[in-house]
Every structure is written in C-alpha cells, then in structure tokens.
PDB file of C-alpha atoms in Angstrom:
ATOM      1  CA  MET A   1      -0.031   0.035   0.010  1.00  0.00           C
ATOM      2  CA  ASN A   2       1.398   3.493  -0.979  1.00  0.00           C
ATOM      3  CA  ARG A   3       0.026   5.860   1.624  1.00  0.00           C
ATOM      4  CA  VAL A   4       1.635   8.853   3.266  1.00  0.00           C
ATOM      5  CA  LEU A   5       0.476  10.924   6.168  1.00  0.00           C
ATOM      6  CA  LEU A   6       2.392  14.082   7.125  1.00  0.00           C
ATOM      7  CA  THR A   7       1.948  17.023   9.480  1.00  0.00           C
ATOM      8  CA  GLY A   8       4.234  19.991   9.163  1.00  0.00           C
ATOM      9  CA  ARG A   9       4.759  23.598   8.177  1.00  0.00           C
ATOM     10  CA  LEU A  10       5.197  24.930   4.657  1.00  0.00           C
ATOM     11  CA  THR A  11       8.736  26.141   3.990  1.00  0.00           C
ATOM     12  CA  ARG A  12       7.595  28.523   1.254  1.00  0.00           C
ATOM     13  CA  ASP A  13       4.481  29.713  -0.505  1.00  0.00           C
ATOM     14  CA  PRO A  14       2.909  27.250  -2.976  1.00  0.00           C
ATOM     15  CA  GLU A  15       4.008  27.651  -6.584  1.00  0.00           C
ATOM     16  CA  MET A  16       1.056  27.430  -8.940  1.00  0.00           C
ATOM     17  CA  ARG A  17       1.405  26.397 -12.615  1.00  0.00           C
ATOM     18  CA  ALA A  18      -1.121  25.762 -15.349  1.00  0.00           C
ATOM     19  CA  LEU A  19      -0.207  23.097 -17.755  1.00  0.00           C
ATOM     20  CA  ALA A  20      -0.875  23.185 -21.570  1.00  0.00           C
ATOM     21  CA  SER A  21      -3.699  20.718 -21.040  1.00  0.00           C
ATOM     22  CA  GLY A  22      -5.435  23.181 -18.699  1.00  0.00           C
ATOM     23  CA  LYS A  23      -4.753  21.342 -15.500  1.00  0.00           C
ATOM     24  CA  HIS A  24      -3.443  23.364 -12.514  1.00  0.00           C
ATOM     25  CA  VAL A  25      -0.599  21.993 -10.277  1.00  0.00           C
ATOM     26  CA  ALA A  26       0.754  23.535  -7.068  1.00  0.00           C
ATOM     27  CA  SER A  27       4.023  22.518  -5.588  1.00  0.00           C
ATOM     28  CA  MET A  28       5.218  23.157  -2.092  1.00  0.00           C
ATOM     29  CA  SER A  29       7.656  21.900   0.505  1.00  0.00           C
ATOM     30  CA  ILE A  30       6.852  21.044   4.047  1.00  0.00           C
ATOM     31  CA  ALA A  31       9.069  20.544   7.013  1.00  0.00           C
ATOM     32  CA  THR A  32       8.429  17.825   9.676  1.00  0.00           C
ATOM     33  CA  ASN A  33      10.286  17.073  12.829  1.00  0.00           C
ATOM     34  CA  GLU A  34      11.641  13.798  13.980  1.00  0.00           C
ATOM     35  CA  TYR A  35      12.383  13.427  17.740  1.00  0.00           C
ATOM     36  CA  ILE A  36      15.694  11.475  17.976  1.00  0.00           C
ATOM     37  CA  GLY A  37      16.146  11.455  21.799  1.00  0.00           C
ATOM     38  CA  ASN A  38      17.816  13.536  24.467  1.00  0.00           C
ATOM     39  CA  GLY A  39      15.507  16.462  23.580  1.00  0.00           C
ATOM     40  CA  ARG A  40      16.934  16.691  20.019  1.00  0.00           C
ATOM     41  CA  GLU A  41      14.936  17.105  16.828  1.00  0.00           C
ATOM     42  CA  LYS A  42      15.929  16.413  13.198  1.00  0.00           C
ATOM     43  CA  ALA A  43      14.042  18.301  10.438  1.00  0.00           C
ATOM     44  CA  GLU A  44      13.027  16.450   7.262  1.00  0.00           C
ATOM     45  CA  TYR A  45      11.835  18.301   4.133  1.00  0.00           C
ATOM     46  CA  HIS A  46       9.235  16.793   1.752  1.00  0.00           C
ATOM     47  CA  ALA A  47       8.256  17.909  -1.738  1.00  0.00           C
ATOM     48  CA  VAL A  48       4.415  17.954  -2.160  1.00  0.00           C
ATOM     49  CA  ILE A  49       2.304  18.511  -5.280  1.00  0.00           C
ATOM     50  CA  THR A  50      -1.466  18.997  -5.635  1.00  0.00           C
ATOM     51  CA  TRP A  51      -3.570  19.017  -8.678  1.00  0.00           C
ATOM     52  CA  ASP A  52      -6.664  20.776 -10.117  1.00  0.00           C
ATOM     53  CA  LYS A  53      -9.062  22.242  -7.512  1.00  0.00           C
ATOM     54  CA  LEU A  54      -6.916  21.287  -4.552  1.00  0.00           C
ATOM     55  CA  ALA A  55      -3.978  23.112  -6.150  1.00  0.00           C
ATOM     56  CA  ASP A  56      -6.147  26.320  -6.543  1.00  0.00           C
ATOM     57  CA  ILE A  57      -7.203  26.045  -2.877  1.00  0.00           C
ATOM     58  CA  CYS A  58      -3.671  25.575  -1.603  1.00  0.00           C
ATOM     59  CA  ALA A  59      -2.339  28.447  -3.630  1.00  0.00           C
ATOM     60  CA  GLN A  60      -5.092  30.754  -2.490  1.00  0.00           C
ATOM     61  CA  TYR A  61      -5.123  29.908   1.258  1.00  0.00           C
ATOM     62  CA  LEU A  62      -1.723  28.537   2.216  1.00  0.00           C
ATOM     63  CA  GLY A  63       1.546  30.447   2.785  1.00  0.00           C
ATOM     64  CA  LYS A  64       4.966  29.984   4.261  1.00  0.00           C
ATOM     65  CA  GLY A  65       4.714  28.813   7.817  1.00  0.00           C
ATOM     66  CA  SER A  66       1.127  27.368   7.489  1.00  0.00           C
ATOM     67  CA  MET A  67       0.591  24.143   9.436  1.00  0.00           C
ATOM     68  CA  VAL A  68      -0.853  21.473   7.288  1.00  0.00           C
ATOM     69  CA  ALA A  69      -1.799  17.810   7.498  1.00  0.00           C
ATOM     70  CA  ILE A  70      -1.348  16.008   4.177  1.00  0.00           C
ATOM     71  CA  GLU A  71      -2.537  12.646   2.967  1.00  0.00           C
ATOM     72  CA  GLY A  72      -1.397  11.187  -0.337  1.00  0.00           C
ATOM     73  CA  ARG A  73       0.935   8.823  -2.036  1.00  0.00           C
ATOM     74  CA  LEU A  74       4.686   8.749  -2.904  1.00  0.00           C
ATOM     75  CA  GLN A  75       5.679   9.130  -6.575  1.00  0.00           C
ATOM     76  CA  THR A  76       9.089   9.053  -8.134  1.00  0.00           C
ATOM     77  CA  ARG A  77       9.672  10.758 -11.433  1.00  0.00           C
ATOM     78  CA  GLN A  78      12.797  10.484 -13.533  1.00  0.00           C
ATOM     79  CA  TRP A  79      13.975  12.563 -16.484  1.00  0.00           C
ATOM     80  CA  ASP A  80      17.094  13.403 -18.517  1.00  0.00           C
ATOM     81  CA  ASP A  81      18.390  17.011 -18.663  1.00  0.00           C
ATOM     82  CA  GLU A  82      19.897  18.698 -21.686  1.00  0.00           C
ATOM     83  CA  ALA A  83      23.355  17.303 -20.743  1.00  0.00           C
ATOM     84  CA  GLY A  84      21.939  13.748 -20.714  1.00  0.00           C
ATOM     85  CA  LYS A  85      22.186  13.439 -16.925  1.00  0.00           C
ATOM     86  CA  ARG A  86      19.432  11.353 -15.408  1.00  0.00           C
ATOM     87  CA  HIS A  87      17.566  12.965 -12.446  1.00  0.00           C
ATOM     88  CA  TRP A  88      15.048  11.436  -9.888  1.00  0.00           C
ATOM     89  CA  ARG A  89      12.591  13.292  -7.716  1.00  0.00           C
ATOM     90  CA  THR A  90      10.346  11.605  -5.078  1.00  0.00           C
ATOM     91  CA  GLU A  91       7.405  13.661  -4.005  1.00  0.00           C
ATOM     92  CA  VAL A  92       4.211  13.257  -2.173  1.00  0.00           C
ATOM     93  CA  VAL A  93       1.050  13.604  -4.507  1.00  0.00           C
ATOM     94  CA  ALA A  94      -1.511  14.990  -2.033  1.00  0.00           C
ATOM     95  CA  ALA A  95      -5.099  13.618  -2.143  1.00  0.00           C
ATOM     96  CA  SER A  96      -6.173  15.839   0.770  1.00  0.00           C
ATOM     97  CA  VAL A  97      -4.762  18.829   2.589  1.00  0.00           C
ATOM     98  CA  GLU A  98      -6.039  19.881   5.954  1.00  0.00           C
ATOM     99  CA  MET A  99      -5.309  23.440   6.993  1.00  0.00           C
ATOM    100  CA  LEU A 100      -4.411  23.425  10.760  1.00  0.00           C
ATOM    101  CA  SER A 101      -3.257  27.049  11.350  1.00  0.00           C
ATOM    102  CA  GLY A 102      -6.206  28.998  10.127  1.00  0.00           C
ATOM    103  CA  ARG A 103      -6.295  31.782   7.556  1.00  0.00           C
ATOM    104  CA  ARG A 104      -3.311  34.020   6.617  1.00  0.00           C
ATOM    105  CA  LYS A 105      -3.134  37.607   7.542  1.00  0.00           C
ATOM    106  CA  LYS A 106      -3.534  38.787   3.936  1.00  0.00           C
ATOM    107  CA  ASP A 107      -6.866  37.019   3.832  1.00  0.00           C
ATOM    108  CA  TYR A 108      -8.092  39.107   6.714  1.00  0.00           C
ATOM    109  CA  ALA A 109      -6.750  42.299   5.011  1.00  0.00           C
ATOM    110  CA  ALA A 110      -8.677  41.415   1.844  1.00  0.00           C
ATOM    111  CA  ASP A 111     -11.911  40.928   3.782  1.00  0.00           C
ATOM    112  CA  ALA A 112     -11.329  44.288   5.486  1.00  0.00           C
ATOM    113  CA  LEU A 113     -10.789  46.056   2.190  1.00  0.00           C
ATOM    114  CA  ALA A 114     -13.943  44.491   0.766  1.00  0.00           C
ATOM    115  CA  ALA A 115     -15.907  45.685   3.749  1.00  0.00           C
ATOM    116  CA  GLN A 116     -14.515  49.171   3.508  1.00  0.00           C
ATOM    117  CA  ALA A 117     -15.268  49.276  -0.295  1.00  0.00           C
ATOM    118  CA  GLN A 118     -18.940  48.397   0.467  1.00  0.00           C
ATOM    119  CA  ALA A 119     -19.025  51.056   3.177  1.00  0.00           C
ATOM    120  CA  LEU A 120     -17.685  53.718   0.755  1.00  0.00           C
ATOM    121  CA  ASP A 121     -20.318  52.730  -1.821  1.00  0.00           C
ATOM    122  CA  GLY A 122     -22.996  53.372   0.834  1.00  0.00           C
ATOM    123  CA  GLU A 123     -24.443  49.864   0.255  1.00  0.00           C
ATOM    124  CA  PRO A 124     -23.869  47.775   3.375  1.00  0.00           C
ATOM    125  CA  GLY A 125     -23.173  44.194   2.373  1.00  0.00           C
ATOM    126  CA  GLU A 126     -24.700  41.030   3.834  1.00  0.00           C
ATOM    127  CA  GLY A 127     -23.440  40.779   7.466  1.00  0.00           C
ATOM    128  CA  ASP A 128     -21.895  44.359   7.453  1.00  0.00           C
ATOM    129  CA  ASP A 129     -22.406  45.864  10.849  1.00  0.00           C
ATOM    130  CA  GLY A 130     -21.022  49.307   9.811  1.00  0.00           C
ATOM    131  CA  THR A 131     -17.614  48.664  11.401  1.00  0.00           C
ATOM    132  CA  ALA A 132     -15.686  49.692   8.258  1.00  0.00           C
ATOM    133  CA  ALA A 133     -17.667  52.930   7.942  1.00  0.00           C
ATOM    134  CA  SER A 134     -17.019  53.772  11.636  1.00  0.00           C
ATOM    135  CA  ILE A 135     -13.291  53.131  11.197  1.00  0.00           C
ATOM    136  CA  LEU A 136     -13.181  55.539   8.246  1.00  0.00           C
ATOM    137  CA  ALA A 137     -15.293  58.132  10.077  1.00  0.00           C
ATOM    138  CA  ALA A 138     -12.982  57.974  13.086  1.00  0.00           C
ATOM    139  CA  GLY A 139     -10.042  59.150  10.898  1.00  0.00           C
ATOM    140  CA  ASP A 140      -7.835  56.187  11.626  1.00  0.00           C
ATOM    141  CA  PRO A 141      -4.578  56.874   9.722  1.00  0.00           C
ATOM    142  CA  GLU A 142      -4.262  53.226   8.606  1.00  0.00           C
ATOM    143  CA  ALA A 143      -7.886  53.158   7.363  1.00  0.00           C
ATOM    144  CA  ASP A 144      -7.219  56.390   5.344  1.00  0.00           C
ATOM    145  CA  GLU A 145      -4.304  54.608   3.626  1.00  0.00           C
ATOM    146  CA  ILE A 146      -6.482  51.653   2.864  1.00  0.00           C
ATOM    147  CA  GLU A 147      -9.201  53.936   1.540  1.00  0.00           C
ATOM    148  CA  VAL A 148      -6.760  55.613  -0.855  1.00  0.00           C
ATOM    149  CA  ALA A 149      -5.531  52.212  -2.023  1.00  0.00           C
ATOM    150  CA  ALA A 150      -9.048  50.932  -2.518  1.00  0.00           C
ATOM    151  CA  VAL A 151     -10.193  54.011  -4.489  1.00  0.00           C
ATOM    152  CA  ALA A 152      -7.029  54.066  -6.746  1.00  0.00           C
TER     153      ALA A 152
END
C-alpha cells in the first residue's frame, strides 16, 4: 500500500502552474520534525504537489509557515536533462490537505478592504455591521491609507 500521512509547516508559499492541458498544479515543500532522543529534533523536508481544484485552494489559502496535514501517495519521477544526466525526484502527491493553522493575515486584510469598499459605496453588504464605515469616520490613519488604495 502506498499511503503517506504528514503533518508539518510549509517552508515557502505554494507555486502554482497551469499546464498546456489546462490542469493546475501547485508545488510546495513542508518541514516535519523527528524526535531523535535527548530533547533533540531532526528536520526532514518533503516535496508535495497537488492537482486541479486542490491546487487552486492551496495556492489561495496557504503560505509559508502554514501548518498542514497532508494525506497522499509517494511518486518518483525521472527525467534526463539537456546534458543527458538522469535525475530522480520523489514527491508526495496529495489527495487531501487539511489546514491546521487558520487563515493567513493577507486574507483578513482582503476581507477588510472589501468591507470598506462596500461602506464607501454606501451599500452595506450582507453581514456588514457598519464597522468599516465607523473606522473611516474616526479618521484612523491606517484606514485612510487603505481607503486611498481601494479608490485608486
């Protein structure tokens, strides 16, 4: 049986690519820790790829440092480069990715910008409690910067 379960943190943001066939693939790397005794740890790094809708979700919501649980299978690819040298790469092809650390900060910032844009238009959105409008009315310097960025 070829089954892999890993829990760790992303070492970099996922890299999203679209293939000529129209499929999307996201590649990322996660770090896991192995406890080797006497309070010492050894880090291991794993290459992970995701396909199609899962790749889109990973690219949108995951970032460097995100804690994830990945379930998938091992796959080894081989290819020859221009110089004729053979290369091998073993990676985890993820079937499921569970986000363990919540949303990224930039997701919260995007939600705040959307709420402020709705408040500026004078049309409160669904679930808008007027917080964005009161922030702008209070003359918060950070809100003024966001307002300029949203209008531009």
